[in-house]
Amino acid sequence: MSDFDEQDAFEGASLSARAMAARPAPYLEGLNPAQRAAVEALDGPVLMLAGAGTGKTRALTARIAHLLATGRARADEVLAVTFTNKAAREMKERVGTLMGRSIEGMPWLGTFHAICVKLLRRHAELAGLKSGFTILDRDDQIRLMKQVISAAGVDEKRWPARALAALIDGWKNRAWTPEAVPAAEAGAFDGKGPALYAAYQQRLRDLNAVDFGDLLLHVVGILQAHPDVLEQYRRRFKYILVDEYQDTNVAQYLWLRLLAGGHHNICCVGDDDQSIYGWRGAEVGNILKFEKDFPGAHVVRLEQNYRSTPHILAAAGAVIAGNEGRLGKALWTDAQDGEKVRLIGHWDGEEEARWIGEEIEAMQRGTRGMRPFSLDEMAILVRASHQMRAFEDRFLTIGLPYRVIGGPRFYERMEIRDAMAYFRLVVSPSDDLAFERIVNTPKRGLGDKAQQKIQVSARTHGVPLLEGARRLLAEGGLSGKGAKELSKLVDGLDRWGRMAGAGDVAHEELAGIILDESGYTGMWQADKTPEAPGRLENLKELVKALEGFENLSGFLEHVSLIMDNESGEGEPKVSIMTLHAAKGLEFPAVFLPGWEDGLFPSQRSMDETGLKGLEEERRLAYVGITRAEEVCTISFAGNRRVFGQWQSQMPSRFVDELPPEHVDVLTPPGLYGGGGAPEEDAGSGLHDRAARADVYNSPGWRRLQERGGRRPMAQAREAHAPVIDAAASSAHTVGERVFHQKFGYGAVTGIEGDKLEIAFEKAGTKKVVARFVTGADDVPF
Ligand code: ATP
Ligand code: MG
């Protein structure tokens, strides 16, 4: 009897092993042969280098289940590194599901940082720390750098703390201790960078503290300097698994090499086409040289994509083909054809947000000729976080539940809260929380002592803090720079309050004045860190948001509602996140807005690293498209407003890299009805078709036409001149009242080619380039 024979074969094996072998391994079910090989090749190095959606993460997860199920390793002997904590949680759950039971432990499944914190706590003394060390956040880090800079007698105005932080972070990413920084890299800070770095590390040690970069740096240092410790962990971590290996930096790479150095049981998975953290020190070269680092590696290539429809896959493939020096991978799928990638051009950013909101509701109802999608199945992926604001505002207005993943929501960001605190104080001078927040932001020389005096004065007089400050000044209770600056602030708040009351400047203009005159904008302009430009963009976005409201208080009320919108836990919500945060995730329906040159690809990224930057942007586009399972909708706007100034946008070069046969240019119903659709011209690019499909029929376009209008976008594009700019340069006349982004309002006194001489109301007479000038009454709507 065959049953009996099988039983016989297991004679001698433990009962548990026999029971295990008798059951099919559920984690192997459904895997294709290549995935299965990667799961079952347990010993020695394994590399899975494959395109998006080919099941790398799934195979990695099955491999963990296999290790545990076969008893090759206990849960605490597996070191598994994921890119985010969220991914770690999901992987743990999936392993449990695959094994049909919940997984106890897996203490070493987490992000590089989370795992290194644990290791460093155990061996803190080897890094000159005590195990209860604190981990500094960015603000603390900057504060400490400031002290180090001033102690070294370096001019902080020339060499700001944030620049030093960026420099040192970069060195830590490369695992350079202060002594190891190569001379060629030590130019900044008058060559004092390494010395400042050393002093900073000493200060951290004195405080028993570390920053994020230290977590890896210290652990790598310990493993290098203490072979006994290294040996201990080589024995403990019998198997090492790493997801998203293409985004490891040098320090992470060294750490992995050290730990895997003994047994070489390391399995790395990744995709060179999805390397998107070069700007944070990731080295795609790490994955490309895996086979050299670990000779005899079992290399698994996966080509079947299980995530997306053929159209989506073809679109992603065509875009990424624009990059040079790729390994190049062919992906295929046996999924049904499904929807083509949808492309649509909008008049401006607000309309894009409005359209996406409506489209999401329509798709939820299933009225788009597709199945109904739940809100949880839809995501909006943006290039820059400031793009989120338009969606958040729109969704709040129409009551569409949303969540922001991987970062604070727009109105929770530091710079937005600061700016709002100024607005709140202008509207209600008794708002003490707002006062506390901004009294010394930007720095006004009002430290703890001065602030205490203000508190005491307010308490003594029984008045709010602002009034307390006023009285303290009147009584001469404060002197020096602090007194001067405080009285400037108090005067400013009085003046802005009067302006708000009188209503003779538009409230969005007033908002700009408040941020400028208080020195808040200047603070970020002077800031040289990588985050500063993003913060300035967010502030501009904030001012733009104000335009939709009657006055400042109406706006503040709107925001307090937004902040309240967190309720409804567990109900389905649309996800909004950056492309970076979307790595490894998938959604049935994905919206990719803002495909405009300068925004995406990001101008900053291209300015800083040229072609390298452009290629990283293109990989981001690939990551974005490949997140979509069934429906991928790409959009762009013809115009965006920046600081009250219209800027015309060119569609992203990536739009024209999409393969037309896999793209549907959306034409909403009722088009070409109301307003001067341009004539068809043959052979125009995708973006022209997309722009025509919607832009000319958008309410914004019609409104503009009704007001005397400007040239249609396609014509402007043919002339290679941006819409508004082209109109602006020819449209001005001497005597006209105009607005300039930097200098404000003024009257044109002369015209010379593309330059205008303008007598500005505040800034005096200046010659400026016409394209930075808008007619004062000529803002489209
Ligand atoms: P990315 O590069 O985006 O991280 P990935 O290669 O890690 O993608 P996974 O997320 O593991 O891909 O898998 C993509 C989708 O395909 C998931 O929904 C997964 O469950 C499914 N999948 C993977 N392998 C198979 C398979 N053999 N059969 C059916 N579905 C699969
Ligand atoms: Mg993955």
PDB file of C-alpha atoms in Angstrom, residues 13-197:
ATOM      1  CA  ALA A  13      12.288  11.069  11.384  1.00  0.00           C
ATOM      2  CA  SER A  14      10.826  13.044  14.262  1.00  0.00           C
ATOM      3  CA  LEU A  15       7.087  13.138  14.556  1.00  0.00           C
ATOM      4  CA  SER A  16       6.987  16.845  13.865  1.00  0.00           C
ATOM      5  CA  ALA A  17       9.106  16.492  10.744  1.00  0.00           C
ATOM      6  CA  ARG A  18       6.884  13.710   9.552  1.00  0.00           C
ATOM      7  CA  ALA A  19       3.788  15.753  10.198  1.00  0.00           C
ATOM      8  CA  MET A  20       5.326  18.685   8.386  1.00  0.00           C
ATOM      9  CA  ALA A  21       6.389  16.662   5.363  1.00  0.00           C
ATOM     10  CA  ALA A  22       2.966  15.134   5.098  1.00  0.00           C
ATOM     11  CA  ARG A  23       1.431  18.553   4.552  1.00  0.00           C
ATOM     12  CA  PRO A  24       1.955  20.438   1.334  1.00  0.00           C
ATOM     13  CA  ALA A  25       3.935  23.623   1.987  1.00  0.00           C
ATOM     14  CA  PRO A  26       1.361  26.373   1.431  1.00  0.00           C
ATOM     15  CA  TYR A  27       4.044  28.989   0.977  1.00  0.00           C
ATOM     16  CA  LEU A  28       5.276  27.251  -2.169  1.00  0.00           C
ATOM     17  CA  GLU A  29       1.877  27.115  -3.753  1.00  0.00           C
ATOM     18  CA  GLY A  30       1.441  29.294  -6.785  1.00  0.00           C
ATOM     19  CA  LEU A  31       5.102  30.231  -7.088  1.00  0.00           C
ATOM     20  CA  ASN A  32       6.589  29.938 -10.549  1.00  0.00           C
ATOM     21  CA  PRO A  33       9.684  27.755 -11.034  1.00  0.00           C
ATOM     22  CA  ALA A  34      12.145  30.657 -10.861  1.00  0.00           C
ATOM     23  CA  GLN A  35      10.581  31.988  -7.668  1.00  0.00           C
ATOM     24  CA  ARG A  36      10.513  28.520  -6.235  1.00  0.00           C
ATOM     25  CA  ALA A  37      14.177  28.063  -7.006  1.00  0.00           C
ATOM     26  CA  ALA A  38      14.939  31.286  -5.168  1.00  0.00           C
ATOM     27  CA  VAL A  39      12.923  30.103  -2.200  1.00  0.00           C
ATOM     28  CA  GLU A  40      14.460  26.674  -2.055  1.00  0.00           C
ATOM     29  CA  ALA A  41      18.101  27.557  -2.719  1.00  0.00           C
ATOM     30  CA  LEU A  42      18.691  28.153   0.948  1.00  0.00           C
ATOM     31  CA  ASP A  43      22.443  27.930   1.230  1.00  0.00           C
ATOM     32  CA  GLY A  44      24.884  30.369  -0.234  1.00  0.00           C
ATOM     33  CA  PRO A  45      24.285  33.755  -1.811  1.00  0.00           C
ATOM     34  CA  VAL A  46      21.156  34.356  -3.875  1.00  0.00           C
ATOM     35  CA  LEU A  47      20.370  37.414  -5.939  1.00  0.00           C
ATOM     36  CA  MET A  48      16.951  38.122  -7.338  1.00  0.00           C
ATOM     37  CA  LEU A  49      17.372  40.977  -9.738  1.00  0.00           C
ATOM     38  CA  ALA A  50      14.108  41.537 -11.498  1.00  0.00           C
ATOM     39  CA  GLY A  51      11.639  44.136 -12.650  1.00  0.00           C
ATOM     40  CA  ALA A  52       8.696  45.571 -10.785  1.00  0.00           C
ATOM     41  CA  GLY A  53       5.842  43.311  -9.775  1.00  0.00           C
ATOM     42  CA  THR A  54       7.621  40.060 -10.598  1.00  0.00           C
ATOM     43  CA  GLY A  55       7.106  38.720  -7.097  1.00  0.00           C
ATOM     44  CA  LYS A  56      10.501  39.454  -5.532  1.00  0.00           C
ATOM     45  CA  THR A  57       9.028  40.482  -2.215  1.00  0.00           C
ATOM     46  CA  ARG A  58       6.623  37.596  -2.347  1.00  0.00           C
ATOM     47  CA  ALA A  59       9.434  35.105  -2.978  1.00  0.00           C
ATOM     48  CA  LEU A  60      11.517  36.666  -0.208  1.00  0.00           C
ATOM     49  CA  THR A  61       8.618  36.247   2.180  1.00  0.00           C
ATOM     50  CA  ALA A  62       8.102  32.638   1.109  1.00  0.00           C
ATOM     51  CA  ARG A  63      11.788  32.056   1.664  1.00  0.00           C
ATOM     52  CA  ILE A  64      11.475  33.146   5.285  1.00  0.00           C
ATOM     53  CA  ALA A  65       8.532  30.807   5.713  1.00  0.00           C
ATOM     54  CA  HIS A  66      10.561  28.009   4.146  1.00  0.00           C
ATOM     55  CA  LEU A  67      13.514  28.624   6.467  1.00  0.00           C
ATOM     56  CA  LEU A  68      11.266  28.472   9.481  1.00  0.00           C
ATOM     57  CA  ALA A  69       9.134  25.570   8.296  1.00  0.00           C
ATOM     58  CA  THR A  70      12.097  23.371   7.465  1.00  0.00           C
ATOM     59  CA  GLY A  71      13.713  24.174  10.780  1.00  0.00           C
ATOM     60  CA  ARG A  72      16.789  25.620   9.040  1.00  0.00           C
ATOM     61  CA  ALA A  73      16.543  28.616  11.315  1.00  0.00           C
ATOM     62  CA  ARG A  74      14.527  29.761  14.264  1.00  0.00           C
ATOM     63  CA  ALA A  75      12.579  32.977  13.972  1.00  0.00           C
ATOM     64  CA  ASP A  76      15.301  34.840  15.866  1.00  0.00           C
ATOM     65  CA  GLU A  77      18.048  33.518  13.598  1.00  0.00           C
ATOM     66  CA  VAL A  78      16.726  35.214  10.497  1.00  0.00           C
ATOM     67  CA  LEU A  79      17.850  38.741   9.713  1.00  0.00           C
ATOM     68  CA  ALA A  80      15.434  40.307   7.258  1.00  0.00           C
ATOM     69  CA  VAL A  81      15.787  43.906   6.157  1.00  0.00           C
ATOM     70  CA  THR A  82      12.938  45.862   4.617  1.00  0.00           C
ATOM     71  CA  PHE A  83      12.755  49.461   3.507  1.00  0.00           C
ATOM     72  CA  THR A  84       9.998  50.721   5.788  1.00  0.00           C
ATOM     73  CA  ASN A  85       8.486  49.675   9.098  1.00  0.00           C
ATOM     74  CA  LYS A  86       5.202  49.231   7.279  1.00  0.00           C
ATOM     75  CA  ALA A  87       6.819  46.740   4.895  1.00  0.00           C
ATOM     76  CA  ALA A  88       8.305  44.892   7.887  1.00  0.00           C
ATOM     77  CA  ARG A  89       4.898  44.560   9.557  1.00  0.00           C
ATOM     78  CA  GLU A  90       3.319  43.338   6.349  1.00  0.00           C
ATOM     79  CA  MET A  91       6.079  40.824   5.748  1.00  0.00           C
ATOM     80  CA  LYS A  92       5.710  39.422   9.249  1.00  0.00           C
ATOM     81  CA  GLU A  93       1.984  39.021   8.719  1.00  0.00           C
ATOM     82  CA  ARG A  94       2.466  37.397   5.350  1.00  0.00           C
ATOM     83  CA  VAL A  95       4.956  34.894   6.725  1.00  0.00           C
ATOM     84  CA  GLY A  96       2.378  34.019   9.377  1.00  0.00           C
ATOM     85  CA  THR A  97      -0.339  33.567   6.770  1.00  0.00           C
ATOM     86  CA  LEU A  98       1.914  31.461   4.571  1.00  0.00           C
ATOM     87  CA  MET A  99       2.784  29.198   7.454  1.00  0.00           C
ATOM     88  CA  GLY A 100      -0.765  29.029   8.681  1.00  0.00           C
ATOM     89  CA  ARG A 101       0.145  30.247  12.142  1.00  0.00           C
ATOM     90  CA  SER A 102       1.183  33.474  13.759  1.00  0.00           C
ATOM     91  CA  ILE A 103       4.902  34.006  13.947  1.00  0.00           C
ATOM     92  CA  GLU A 104       6.367  34.407  17.386  1.00  0.00           C
ATOM     93  CA  GLY A 105       9.155  36.871  17.457  1.00  0.00           C
ATOM     94  CA  MET A 106      11.137  37.573  14.289  1.00  0.00           C
ATOM     95  CA  PRO A 107      12.939  40.209  16.312  1.00  0.00           C
ATOM     96  CA  TRP A 108      15.367  40.866  13.483  1.00  0.00           C
ATOM     97  CA  LEU A 109      12.867  41.655  10.767  1.00  0.00           C
ATOM     98  CA  GLY A 110      12.841  45.409  10.275  1.00  0.00           C
ATOM     99  CA  THR A 111      14.482  48.403   8.667  1.00  0.00           C
ATOM    100  CA  PHE A 112      18.244  48.959   8.775  1.00  0.00           C
ATOM    101  CA  HIS A 113      17.686  51.636  11.379  1.00  0.00           C
ATOM    102  CA  ALA A 114      15.390  49.621  13.614  1.00  0.00           C
ATOM    103  CA  ILE A 115      17.762  46.653  13.615  1.00  0.00           C
ATOM    104  CA  CYS A 116      20.822  48.804  14.226  1.00  0.00           C
ATOM    105  CA  VAL A 117      19.201  50.544  17.208  1.00  0.00           C
ATOM    106  CA  LYS A 118      18.787  47.132  18.801  1.00  0.00           C
ATOM    107  CA  LEU A 119      22.366  46.096  18.086  1.00  0.00           C
ATOM    108  CA  LEU A 120      23.766  49.385  19.287  1.00  0.00           C
ATOM    109  CA  ARG A 121      21.832  49.241  22.571  1.00  0.00           C
ATOM    110  CA  ARG A 122      23.499  45.908  23.272  1.00  0.00           C
ATOM    111  CA  HIS A 123      27.007  47.075  22.501  1.00  0.00           C
ATOM    112  CA  ALA A 124      26.813  50.793  23.180  1.00  0.00           C
ATOM    113  CA  GLU A 125      29.911  50.803  25.355  1.00  0.00           C
ATOM    114  CA  LEU A 126      32.024  49.648  22.403  1.00  0.00           C
ATOM    115  CA  ALA A 127      31.097  52.889  20.668  1.00  0.00           C
ATOM    116  CA  GLY A 128      31.805  54.987  23.753  1.00  0.00           C
ATOM    117  CA  LEU A 129      28.108  55.268  24.633  1.00  0.00           C
ATOM    118  CA  LYS A 130      25.812  53.990  27.340  1.00  0.00           C
ATOM    119  CA  SER A 131      22.978  51.706  26.371  1.00  0.00           C
ATOM    120  CA  GLY A 132      20.304  54.262  27.237  1.00  0.00           C
ATOM    121  CA  PHE A 133      21.574  56.669  24.549  1.00  0.00           C
ATOM    122  CA  THR A 134      19.068  59.059  23.010  1.00  0.00           C
ATOM    123  CA  ILE A 135      18.447  59.336  19.296  1.00  0.00           C
ATOM    124  CA  LEU A 136      18.410  62.962  18.245  1.00  0.00           C
ATOM    125  CA  ASP A 137      15.824  64.230  15.835  1.00  0.00           C
ATOM    126  CA  ARG A 138      16.663  66.665  13.088  1.00  0.00           C
ATOM    127  CA  ASP A 139      16.028  69.773  15.174  1.00  0.00           C
ATOM    128  CA  ASP A 140      18.249  68.615  18.031  1.00  0.00           C
ATOM    129  CA  GLN A 141      20.907  67.660  15.547  1.00  0.00           C
ATOM    130  CA  ILE A 142      20.882  71.146  14.045  1.00  0.00           C
ATOM    131  CA  ARG A 143      20.983  72.799  17.443  1.00  0.00           C
ATOM    132  CA  LEU A 144      24.037  70.785  18.371  1.00  0.00           C
ATOM    133  CA  MET A 145      25.754  71.593  15.086  1.00  0.00           C
ATOM    134  CA  LYS A 146      25.170  75.274  15.744  1.00  0.00           C
ATOM    135  CA  GLN A 147      26.993  74.996  19.038  1.00  0.00           C
ATOM    136  CA  VAL A 148      29.846  73.141  17.406  1.00  0.00           C
ATOM    137  CA  ILE A 149      30.096  75.719  14.612  1.00  0.00           C
ATOM    138  CA  SER A 150      30.158  78.670  16.954  1.00  0.00           C
ATOM    139  CA  ALA A 151      32.623  76.965  19.331  1.00  0.00           C
ATOM    140  CA  ALA A 152      34.969  76.523  16.364  1.00  0.00           C
ATOM    141  CA  GLY A 153      34.716  80.200  15.499  1.00  0.00           C
ATOM    142  CA  VAL A 154      33.232  79.490  12.071  1.00  0.00           C
ATOM    143  CA  ASP A 155      30.841  82.088  10.653  1.00  0.00           C
ATOM    144  CA  GLU A 156      27.405  80.447  10.756  1.00  0.00           C
ATOM    145  CA  LYS A 157      26.042  82.900   8.234  1.00  0.00           C
ATOM    146  CA  ARG A 158      28.477  81.614   5.656  1.00  0.00           C
ATOM    147  CA  TRP A 159      28.415  78.020   6.774  1.00  0.00           C
ATOM    148  CA  PRO A 160      24.989  77.267   8.222  1.00  0.00           C
ATOM    149  CA  ALA A 161      24.353  74.362  10.550  1.00  0.00           C
ATOM    150  CA  ARG A 162      21.974  72.711   8.117  1.00  0.00           C
ATOM    151  CA  ALA A 163      24.633  72.603   5.450  1.00  0.00           C
ATOM    152  CA  LEU A 164      26.988  70.945   7.912  1.00  0.00           C
ATOM    153  CA  ALA A 165      24.275  68.441   8.798  1.00  0.00           C
ATOM    154  CA  ALA A 166      23.818  67.561   5.124  1.00  0.00           C
ATOM    155  CA  LEU A 167      27.567  67.205   4.676  1.00  0.00           C
ATOM    156  CA  ILE A 168      28.007  64.972   7.710  1.00  0.00           C
ATOM    157  CA  ASP A 169      24.965  62.847   6.823  1.00  0.00           C
ATOM    158  CA  GLY A 170      26.516  62.256   3.409  1.00  0.00           C
ATOM    159  CA  TRP A 171      29.787  61.164   5.011  1.00  0.00           C
ATOM    160  CA  LYS A 172      27.985  58.861   7.403  1.00  0.00           C
ATOM    161  CA  ASN A 173      26.082  57.305   4.499  1.00  0.00           C
ATOM    162  CA  ARG A 174      29.468  56.410   3.101  1.00  0.00           C
ATOM    163  CA  ALA A 175      30.581  55.035   6.461  1.00  0.00           C
ATOM    164  CA  TRP A 176      33.314  57.630   6.825  1.00  0.00           C
ATOM    165  CA  THR A 177      34.354  58.490  10.349  1.00  0.00           C
ATOM    166  CA  PRO A 178      35.911  61.961  10.775  1.00  0.00           C
ATOM    167  CA  GLU A 179      39.383  60.467  10.325  1.00  0.00           C
ATOM    168  CA  ALA A 180      38.341  58.625   7.182  1.00  0.00           C
ATOM    169  CA  VAL A 181      36.995  61.602   5.212  1.00  0.00           C
ATOM    170  CA  PRO A 182      39.247  61.849   2.137  1.00  0.00           C
ATOM    171  CA  ALA A 183      41.068  65.160   1.742  1.00  0.00           C
ATOM    172  CA  ALA A 184      39.416  65.708  -1.633  1.00  0.00           C
ATOM    173  CA  GLU A 185      35.998  65.803   0.050  1.00  0.00           C
ATOM    174  CA  ALA A 186      36.966  68.180   2.824  1.00  0.00           C
ATOM    175  CA  GLY A 187      36.685  71.467   0.936  1.00  0.00           C
ATOM    176  CA  ALA A 188      33.490  72.921   2.374  1.00  0.00           C
ATOM    177  CA  PHE A 189      33.575  74.902   5.613  1.00  0.00           C
ATOM    178  CA  ASP A 190      37.006  76.219   4.677  1.00  0.00           C
ATOM    179  CA  GLY A 191      38.391  72.731   4.994  1.00  0.00           C
ATOM    180  CA  LYS A 192      37.177  72.477   8.573  1.00  0.00           C
ATOM    181  CA  GLY A 193      34.453  69.953   7.811  1.00  0.00           C
ATOM    182  CA  PRO A 194      36.228  66.892   9.228  1.00  0.00           C
ATOM    183  CA  ALA A 195      37.292  68.814  12.362  1.00  0.00           C
ATOM    184  CA  LEU A 196      33.715  70.026  12.906  1.00  0.00           C
ATOM    185  CA  TYR A 197      32.513  66.475  12.290  1.00  0.00           C
TER     186      TYR A 197
END
